[in-house]
């Protein structure tokens, strides 16, 4: 009796295994998606691939790097592209990340689109410039108690072209209790310094990538990064500028301001930087120094929780409360904001009250 039950069990398991295997083979070979083409931007690049992989992976294997921070799990929504032909139906994973307008415009999460037929997509032109870089960690320097400047020397390719304000994606390595992840970091170095990349990183408690970078990454260690990405950059206009940042949101603004100095771009500008206490400030001498190097530039560090009786003589309070005293009417300005959503949203709402139109507010939210 026991023997026949065991035989039946073995038979069932073997049948299930064989059927699963057959299904996999069927999907790969019998259903064989076969050769497909991906047409990018109306023939600007046409890629021949073997169908079956995700659009995101198929593109990166062909050196088109779409930003993605979740490893293709459909949870970061960075990898949006417009699919104008092919791509199959929208999946339930994608829907929550797409606005009604994006759904109408056929925007998709490229990690969730399987290439099973010829497909046509539209991507921003600047994504053609994104590359995968091998780099070596050149320096780690603490700027405050929780903010670090990280320097990388590029190895392969050994130069990068980017616009001040753009970001790269850094891949962390596995360490005890954490998988490798990819996270976005704004470039703080200058576009003219093509052979290196500097970042300004704030430690996030329990954060996977930041714990790796602060505690495990060693000088001399090789890393992998891709980019450049993003359209946060100084507009080519004569309008005066308001820069606003908090914490590591300094990174792209630091690059933009020094780029303005290097290229002799002179425009009236203010930089409001938010910290809680004096120890949150960094590059202070350099930023006040820029007041002499850039024409009509003013640096305004603002501290929200500096002890009342300290020797701090600068601004105290939140940037939205301080802004109107410097800029009672913001109509003529453009604003560049970088850091947490809370800071950006509070400042954008105050800038609206001061007359600045939404389309003249440019921002990079770090979440
Ligand atoms: C375009 C862009 C540019 C960015 N540039 C920079 C930069 O120049 N410097 C920089 O330090 N960061 C930057 N970030 C944020 C960065 O990409 C990571 O999100 C951040 O470093 C946390 O990664 P982690 O893996 O350590 O944390 P995770 O493991 O992803 O998160 C751990 C926990 O912390 C929370 N968390 C995640 N990020 C933050 C945060 N920023 N603040 C508070 N809590 C958080 C998460 O919700 C989660 O609960 C940028 C983000 C974007 C989208």
Short mmCIF file of C-alpha atoms and ligand atoms in Angstrom, two decimals:
data_model
loop_
_atom_site.label_atom_id
_atom_site.label_comp_id
_atom_site.label_asym_id
_atom_site.label_seq_id
_atom_site.Cartn_x
_atom_site.Cartn_y
_atom_site.Cartn_z
CA UNK A 1 0.00 0.00 0.00
CA UNK A 2 2.75 2.46 1.14
CA UNK A 3 4.80 1.45 -1.85
CA UNK A 4 2.00 2.30 -4.30
CA UNK A 5 1.37 5.69 -2.59
CA UNK A 6 5.08 6.46 -2.86
CA UNK A 7 5.15 5.40 -6.50
CA UNK A 8 2.12 7.63 -7.21
CA UNK A 9 3.80 10.56 -5.44
CA UNK A 10 7.03 10.12 -7.37
CA UNK A 11 5.02 9.84 -10.58
CA UNK A 12 3.07 13.02 -9.82
CA UNK A 13 6.21 15.00 -8.89
CA UNK A 14 8.02 13.83 -11.99
CA UNK A 15 5.02 14.68 -14.21
CA UNK A 16 4.75 18.16 -12.65
CA UNK A 17 8.47 18.75 -13.17
CA UNK A 18 8.34 17.58 -16.76
CA UNK A 19 5.27 19.73 -17.47
CA UNK A 20 6.92 22.85 -15.93
CA UNK A 21 10.02 22.21 -17.96
CA UNK A 22 7.93 21.79 -21.11
CA UNK A 23 6.16 25.07 -20.36
CA UNK A 24 9.47 26.91 -19.98
CA UNK A 25 10.74 25.38 -23.21
CA UNK A 26 7.43 26.20 -24.89
CA UNK A 27 7.69 29.82 -23.81
CA UNK A 28 11.30 30.08 -24.90
CA UNK A 29 11.39 27.94 -28.04
CA UNK A 30 7.98 26.80 -29.25
CA UNK A 31 6.30 30.15 -28.66
CA UNK A 32 9.73 31.54 -29.55
CA UNK A 33 9.31 35.28 -29.69
CA UNK A 34 12.00 35.20 -32.32
CA UNK A 35 13.88 38.18 -33.66
CA UNK A 36 12.25 41.53 -32.91
CA UNK A 37 13.27 45.10 -33.57
CA UNK A 38 13.14 48.04 -31.21
CA UNK A 39 12.82 51.29 -33.09
CA UNK A 40 13.96 54.18 -30.91
CA UNK A 41 12.81 57.73 -31.76
CA UNK A 42 11.53 57.10 -35.28
CA UNK A 43 14.55 55.22 -36.58
CA UNK A 44 17.24 57.22 -34.74
CA UNK A 45 18.42 53.82 -33.54
CA UNK A 46 17.00 50.44 -34.58
CA UNK A 47 18.01 47.46 -32.46
CA UNK A 48 17.66 43.83 -33.50
CA UNK A 49 17.14 41.52 -30.56
CA UNK A 50 15.91 38.06 -29.66
CA UNK A 51 12.46 38.69 -28.14
CA UNK A 52 11.43 37.64 -24.65
CA UNK A 53 13.34 40.01 -22.37
CA UNK A 54 12.10 43.18 -20.74
CA UNK A 55 12.35 46.38 -22.75
CA UNK A 56 14.59 47.86 -20.03
CA UNK A 57 17.10 44.98 -20.23
CA UNK A 58 16.94 44.75 -24.02
CA UNK A 59 17.83 48.45 -24.22
CA UNK A 60 20.65 48.31 -21.67
CA UNK A 61 22.17 45.28 -23.43
CA UNK A 62 22.32 47.56 -26.46
CA UNK A 63 23.86 50.45 -24.54
CA UNK A 64 20.77 52.55 -24.09
CA UNK A 65 20.60 53.11 -20.36
CA UNK A 66 17.19 54.08 -19.02
CA UNK A 67 17.34 55.16 -15.36
CA UNK A 68 16.03 52.53 -12.94
CA UNK A 69 16.48 52.29 -9.19
CA UNK A 70 14.61 49.11 -8.21
CA UNK A 71 16.38 46.52 -10.33
CA UNK A 72 13.41 46.08 -12.68
CA UNK A 73 10.85 45.22 -9.99
CA UNK A 74 8.40 47.91 -11.10
CA UNK A 75 8.56 49.87 -7.86
CA UNK A 76 10.62 53.01 -8.57
CA UNK A 77 8.88 54.25 -11.76
CA UNK A 78 12.11 55.82 -13.06
CA UNK A 79 12.16 53.76 -16.26
CA UNK A 80 9.18 55.31 -18.05
CA UNK A 81 9.30 55.37 -21.86
CA UNK A 82 6.66 56.10 -24.45
CA UNK A 83 5.72 52.95 -26.40
CA UNK A 84 4.06 53.97 -29.65
CA UNK A 85 3.75 50.48 -31.15
CA UNK A 86 3.84 46.97 -29.65
CA UNK A 87 4.48 46.49 -25.95
CA UNK A 88 1.32 44.53 -25.11
CA UNK A 89 -1.32 45.50 -22.55
CA UNK A 90 -0.63 47.64 -19.50
CA UNK A 91 0.07 45.46 -16.44
CA UNK A 92 -1.48 46.03 -13.00
CA UNK A 93 2.05 46.66 -11.64
CA UNK A 94 2.44 49.69 -13.91
CA UNK A 95 -0.94 51.35 -13.43
CA UNK A 96 -0.39 52.94 -10.00
CA UNK A 97 2.76 54.68 -11.27
CA UNK A 98 1.16 56.28 -14.33
CA UNK A 99 -1.07 59.34 -14.47
CA UNK A 100 -4.21 59.32 -16.62
CA UNK A 101 -2.42 61.49 -19.16
CA UNK A 102 0.61 59.16 -19.24
CA UNK A 103 -1.67 56.17 -19.86
CA UNK A 104 -3.33 58.08 -22.74
CA UNK A 105 0.13 58.91 -24.10
CA UNK A 106 1.18 55.22 -23.98
CA UNK A 107 3.85 55.80 -21.35
CA UNK A 108 5.00 52.50 -19.85
CA UNK A 109 7.44 51.21 -17.24
CA UNK A 110 10.08 49.72 -19.51
CA UNK A 111 10.99 47.07 -16.90
CA UNK A 112 7.44 45.66 -17.15
CA UNK A 113 7.17 45.65 -20.95
CA UNK A 114 8.23 42.33 -22.52
CA UNK A 115 9.53 42.57 -26.05
CA UNK A 116 7.54 39.91 -27.90
CA UNK A 117 7.03 41.70 -31.20
CA UNK A 118 8.49 44.67 -33.08
CA UNK A 119 8.18 47.70 -30.90
CA UNK A 120 8.53 51.46 -31.37
CA UNK A 121 9.49 53.74 -28.50
CA UNK A 122 10.26 57.41 -27.82
CA UNK A 123 12.90 58.43 -25.27
CA UNK A 124 14.40 61.83 -24.44
CA UNK A 125 17.39 62.48 -26.72
CA UNK A 126 19.77 62.95 -23.78
CA UNK A 127 19.37 59.26 -22.84
CA UNK A 128 21.49 58.40 -25.90
CA UNK A 129 24.41 60.00 -24.00
CA UNK A 130 24.01 57.79 -20.92
CA UNK A 131 26.79 55.21 -20.55
CA UNK A 132 27.78 52.51 -18.12
CA UNK A 133 31.04 53.48 -16.38
CA UNK A 134 33.64 51.56 -14.45
CA UNK A 135 35.23 53.88 -11.87
CA UNK A 136 37.57 53.74 -8.90
CA UNK A 137 36.73 55.30 -5.56
CA UNK A 138 39.28 58.09 -5.21
CA UNK A 139 38.16 59.84 -2.02
CA UNK A 140 35.66 59.81 0.83
CA UNK A 141 35.50 63.02 2.83
CA UNK A 142 33.04 63.85 5.61
CA UNK A 143 31.56 67.34 5.09
CA UNK A 144 29.26 67.24 8.16
CA UNK A 145 28.35 64.55 10.70
CA UNK A 146 26.03 62.82 8.15
CA UNK A 147 27.08 64.17 4.76
CA UNK A 148 30.02 62.87 2.76
CA UNK A 149 31.70 63.93 -0.46
CA UNK A 150 32.55 60.92 -2.61
CA UNK A 151 35.05 61.17 -5.47
CA UNK A 152 35.40 58.65 -8.30
CA UNK A 153 38.03 58.49 -11.06
CA UNK A 154 36.51 57.21 -14.28
CA UNK A 155 38.23 54.18 -15.80
CA UNK A 156 36.16 52.81 -18.68
CA UNK A 157 35.10 55.01 -20.43
CA UNK A 158 37.49 57.47 -18.78
CA UNK A 159 35.53 60.64 -19.54
CA UNK A 160 31.94 61.78 -19.08
CA UNK A 161 29.99 64.56 -20.80
CA UNK A 162 27.22 66.01 -18.67
CA UNK A 163 25.38 69.22 -17.91
CA UNK A 164 25.69 70.78 -14.45
CA UNK A 165 22.61 69.62 -12.50
CA UNK A 166 22.36 66.08 -13.92
CA UNK A 167 22.63 62.87 -11.90
CA UNK A 168 24.19 59.40 -12.19
CA UNK A 169 23.07 56.04 -10.87
CA UNK A 170 25.44 54.26 -8.54
CA UNK A 171 25.31 50.51 -7.98
CA UNK A 172 26.08 49.37 -4.44
CA UNK A 173 27.64 45.96 -3.73
CA UNK A 174 26.08 43.24 -1.59
CA UNK A 175 27.02 43.30 2.06
CA UNK A 176 25.79 41.40 5.08
CA UNK A 177 22.00 41.61 5.05
CA UNK A 178 21.72 43.73 1.90
CA UNK A 179 21.52 43.05 -1.83
CA UNK A 180 23.12 45.20 -4.47
CA UNK A 181 20.90 48.20 -5.32
CA UNK A 182 21.01 51.11 -7.75
CA UNK A 183 20.37 54.65 -6.49
CA UNK A 184 20.42 58.10 -8.08
CA UNK A 185 22.94 60.78 -6.98
CA UNK A 186 23.35 64.26 -8.42
CA UNK A 187 26.80 65.10 -9.72
CA UNK A 188 28.45 67.83 -7.64
CA UNK A 189 31.64 68.15 -9.71
CA UNK A 190 32.03 70.36 -12.76
CA UNK A 191 31.24 69.32 -16.34
CA UNK A 192 34.76 70.52 -17.27
CA UNK A 193 36.29 67.91 -14.92
CA UNK A 194 35.51 65.11 -17.35
CA UNK A 195 37.68 62.40 -15.84
CA UNK A 196 36.05 62.32 -12.43
CA UNK A 197 32.69 62.39 -10.72
CA UNK A 198 31.99 63.81 -7.29
CA UNK A 199 28.83 63.22 -5.30
CA UNK A 200 27.47 64.60 -2.04
CA UNK A 201 25.71 61.85 -0.12
CA UNK A 202 23.65 62.04 3.04
CA UNK A 203 23.51 58.96 5.26
CA UNK A 204 19.98 57.55 5.47
CA UNK A 205 19.59 55.47 8.64
CA UNK A 206 19.13 51.82 7.57
CA UNK A 207 19.48 52.91 3.94
CA UNK A 208 20.97 50.16 1.78
CA UNK A 209 23.12 52.19 -0.59
CA UNK A 210 24.19 54.88 1.85
CA UNK A 211 25.19 52.32 4.52
CA UNK A 212 27.27 50.58 1.87
CA UNK A 213 28.91 53.82 0.76
CA UNK A 214 29.59 55.13 4.27
CA UNK A 215 30.57 51.87 6.00
CA UNK A 216 31.74 49.37 3.38
CA UNK A 217 33.04 51.20 0.31
CA UNK A 218 36.83 51.56 0.44
CA UNK A 219 39.10 54.05 -1.33
CA UNK A 220 40.58 52.25 -4.35
CA UNK A 221 37.50 50.03 -4.75
CA UNK A 222 35.98 49.67 -8.20
CA UNK A 223 32.36 50.74 -8.67
CA UNK A 224 29.83 50.73 -11.45
CA UNK A 225 27.73 53.75 -12.33
CA UNK A 226 25.65 54.94 -15.26
CA UNK A 227 24.52 58.28 -16.59
CA UNK A 228 24.26 61.14 -17.02
CA UNK A 229 20.50 61.47 -16.51
CA UNK A 230 17.94 64.16 -15.83
CA UNK A 231 16.89 67.54 -17.12
CA UNK A 232 17.56 69.61 -13.98
CA UNK A 233 19.86 72.30 -15.38
CA UNK A 234 20.27 76.06 -15.63
CA UNK A 235 17.94 77.50 -18.28
CA UNK A 236 19.50 79.48 -21.07
CA UNK A 237 17.73 82.76 -20.20
CA UNK A 238 18.62 86.12 -18.66
CA UNK A 239 16.08 85.70 -15.83
CA UNK A 240 17.44 86.11 -12.30
CA UNK A 241 17.62 82.85 -10.35
CA UNK A 242 16.59 81.60 -6.93
CA UNK A 243 18.44 78.45 -5.85
CA UNK A 244 17.04 76.51 -2.90
CA UNK A 245 18.46 73.34 -1.35
CA UNK A 246 18.74 71.41 1.87
CA UNK A 247 21.28 68.78 2.97
CA UNK A 248 22.74 66.79 0.08
CA UNK A 249 20.45 68.79 -2.25
CA UNK A 250 23.54 71.02 -2.34
CA UNK A 251 25.11 68.67 -4.94
CA UNK A 252 23.64 69.89 -8.26
CA UNK A 253 23.50 73.53 -7.13
CA UNK A 254 27.21 73.38 -6.14
CA UNK A 255 27.97 72.16 -9.65
CA UNK A 256 25.72 74.76 -11.32
CA UNK A 257 27.09 77.75 -9.33
CA UNK A 258 30.72 76.86 -10.01
CA UNK A 259 29.87 76.21 -13.65
CA UNK A 260 28.35 79.72 -13.80
CA UNK A 261 31.61 81.12 -12.45
CA UNK A 262 33.76 79.08 -14.82
CA UNK A 263 31.70 80.04 -17.88
CA UNK A 264 31.21 83.64 -16.80
CA UNK A 265 27.43 83.26 -16.68
CA UNK A 266 26.34 86.30 -14.75
CA UNK A 267 22.81 86.69 -13.53
CA UNK A 268 21.32 88.08 -10.37
CA UNK A 269 20.92 85.08 -8.08
CA UNK A 270 20.17 84.04 -4.52
CA UNK A 271 21.02 80.71 -2.91
CA UNK A 272 18.93 79.76 0.14
CA UNK A 273 20.36 76.69 1.88
CA UNK A 274 18.44 75.02 4.70
CA UNK A 275 20.01 73.26 7.67
CA UNK A 276 18.75 72.49 11.14
CA UNK A 277 21.85 73.63 13.07
CA UNK A 278 25.18 75.29 12.30
CA UNK A 279 26.86 71.87 12.01
CA UNK A 280 24.62 71.09 9.01
CA UNK A 281 26.36 73.78 6.95
CA UNK A 282 29.24 72.97 4.60
CA UNK A 283 31.12 74.74 1.78
CA UNK A 284 30.23 77.90 3.74
CA UNK A 285 33.48 79.81 3.06
CA UNK A 286 33.43 78.76 -0.58
CA UNK A 287 29.80 79.89 -1.03
CA UNK A 288 30.34 83.27 0.63
CA UNK A 289 33.50 83.44 -1.53
CA UNK A 290 31.31 83.05 -4.63
CA UNK A 291 29.55 86.31 -3.67
CA UNK A 292 32.78 88.04 -4.74
CA UNK A 293 33.36 85.91 -7.82
CA UNK A 294 29.84 85.93 -9.32
CA UNK A 295 28.25 89.27 -10.04
CA UNK A 296 25.14 89.92 -7.93
CA UNK A 297 25.08 86.55 -6.11
CA UNK A 298 23.96 86.23 -2.50
CA UNK A 299 24.29 83.16 -0.29
CA UNK A 300 21.66 82.87 2.49
CA UNK A 301 22.12 79.90 4.84
CA UNK A 302 18.98 79.43 6.99
CA UNK A 303 18.95 77.40 10.21
CA UNK A 304 15.68 76.03 11.59
CA UNK A 305 16.84 74.70 14.98
CA UNK A 306 20.02 76.52 15.90
CA UNK A 307 20.02 77.09 19.71
CA UNK A 308 18.73 80.59 20.46
CA UNK A 309 21.80 81.83 22.33
CA UNK A 310 24.44 80.53 19.92
CA UNK A 311 26.75 82.95 18.13
CA UNK A 312 24.95 82.36 14.75
CA UNK A 313 24.26 85.75 13.15
CA UNK A 314 22.60 84.47 9.96
CA UNK A 315 18.97 83.68 9.18
CA UNK A 316 16.90 81.57 11.53
CA UNK A 317 13.71 79.81 10.41
CA UNK A 318 12.31 77.97 7.40
CA UNK A 319 13.12 79.18 3.90
CA UNK A 320 9.43 79.92 3.00
CA UNK A 321 9.28 82.36 5.93
CA UNK A 322 12.59 84.02 5.00
CA UNK A 323 12.10 84.25 1.21
CA UNK A 324 9.66 87.23 1.09
CA UNK A 325 12.12 89.48 2.93
CA UNK A 326 14.69 89.01 0.18
CA UNK A 327 12.31 88.59 -2.76
CA UNK A 328 8.94 90.28 -2.16
CA UNK A 329 8.01 89.85 -5.84
CA UNK A 330 9.30 86.72 -7.61
CA UNK A 331 7.61 87.25 -10.99
CA UNK A 332 10.84 87.88 -12.90
CA UNK A 333 12.72 84.94 -11.40
CA UNK A 334 13.37 81.30 -12.19
CA UNK A 335 13.68 78.90 -9.26
CA UNK A 336 15.88 75.80 -8.94
CA UNK A 337 15.05 73.60 -5.97
CA UNK A 338 16.71 70.43 -4.78
CA UNK A 339 16.31 68.10 -1.78
CA UNK A 340 13.38 66.56 0.09
CA UNK A 341 9.80 66.77 -1.24
CA UNK A 342 8.73 68.56 1.94
CA UNK A 343 11.24 71.39 1.40
CA UNK A 344 10.49 71.62 -2.32
CA UNK A 345 6.71 71.65 -1.90
CA UNK A 346 6.74 74.26 0.89
CA UNK A 347 9.08 76.54 -1.08
CA UNK A 348 7.20 76.13 -4.39
CA UNK A 349 3.96 77.06 -2.70
CA UNK A 350 5.55 80.21 -1.19
CA UNK A 351 7.13 81.10 -4.55
CA UNK A 352 3.68 80.83 -6.19
CA UNK A 353 2.32 83.26 -3.59
CA UNK A 354 5.20 85.60 -4.48
CA UNK A 355 4.15 85.56 -8.13
CA UNK A 356 6.44 82.92 -9.68
CA UNK A 357 4.73 80.83 -12.36
CA UNK A 358 4.85 77.01 -11.98
CA UNK A 359 6.59 76.59 -15.34
CA UNK A 360 9.54 78.61 -14.06
CA UNK A 361 10.15 76.30 -11.10
CA UNK A 362 12.66 73.53 -11.80
CA UNK A 363 13.28 70.87 -9.19
CA UNK A 364 14.90 67.54 -8.38
CA UNK A 365 13.16 65.68 -5.58
CA UNK A 366 15.48 63.24 -3.84
CA UNK A 367 12.76 60.71 -3.07
C1 LIG B 1 17.18 62.34 -9.08
C2 LIG B 1 17.69 62.01 -7.69
C3 LIG B 1 18.90 62.53 -7.26
C4 LIG B 1 19.37 62.24 -5.98
N1 LIG B 1 20.55 62.79 -5.59
C5 LIG B 1 21.00 62.55 -4.34
C6 LIG B 1 22.21 63.18 -3.87
O1 LIG B 1 22.88 63.94 -4.59
N2 LIG B 1 22.62 62.91 -2.61
C7 LIG B 1 21.91 62.08 -1.76
O2 LIG B 1 22.34 61.86 -0.61
N3 LIG B 1 20.75 61.48 -2.19
C8 LIG B 1 20.30 61.68 -3.44
N4 LIG B 1 19.15 61.07 -3.85
C9 LIG B 1 18.51 60.06 -2.98
C10 LIG B 1 19.18 58.69 -3.23
O3 LIG B 1 18.89 58.25 -4.55
C11 LIG B 1 18.68 57.59 -2.28
O4 LIG B 1 17.29 57.53 -2.31
C12 LIG B 1 19.16 57.79 -0.85
O5 LIG B 1 20.57 57.90 -0.79
C13 LIG B 1 18.72 56.61 0.03
O6 LIG B 1 19.20 55.41 -0.53
P1 LIG B 1 19.44 54.14 0.41
O7 LIG B 1 19.61 52.95 -0.50
O8 LIG B 1 20.54 54.40 1.37
O9 LIG B 1 18.09 54.04 1.23
P2 LIG B 1 16.91 52.98 1.01
O10 LIG B 1 17.40 51.63 1.40
O11 LIG B 1 16.37 53.15 -0.36
O12 LIG B 1 15.83 53.51 2.03
C14 LIG B 1 15.80 53.14 3.39
C15 LIG B 1 14.64 53.86 4.07
O13 LIG B 1 14.89 55.27 4.09
C16 LIG B 1 13.86 56.00 3.40
N5 LIG B 1 14.55 56.96 2.54
C17 LIG B 1 15.03 56.76 1.30
N6 LIG B 1 15.63 57.86 0.82
C18 LIG B 1 15.54 58.78 1.78
C19 LIG B 1 15.99 60.11 1.89
N7 LIG B 1 16.65 60.74 0.88
N8 LIG B 1 15.72 60.76 3.06
C20 LIG B 1 15.06 60.16 4.08
N9 LIG B 1 14.62 58.89 4.02
C21 LIG B 1 14.85 58.21 2.90
C22 LIG B 1 13.13 54.97 2.55
O14 LIG B 1 11.77 55.34 2.43
C23 LIG B 1 13.32 53.69 3.34
O15 LIG B 1 12.33 53.59 4.32
C24 LIG B 1 18.64 61.38 -5.12
C25 LIG B 1 17.43 60.84 -5.56
C26 LIG B 1 16.94 61.16 -6.81
C27 LIG B 1 15.63 60.59 -7.25
#
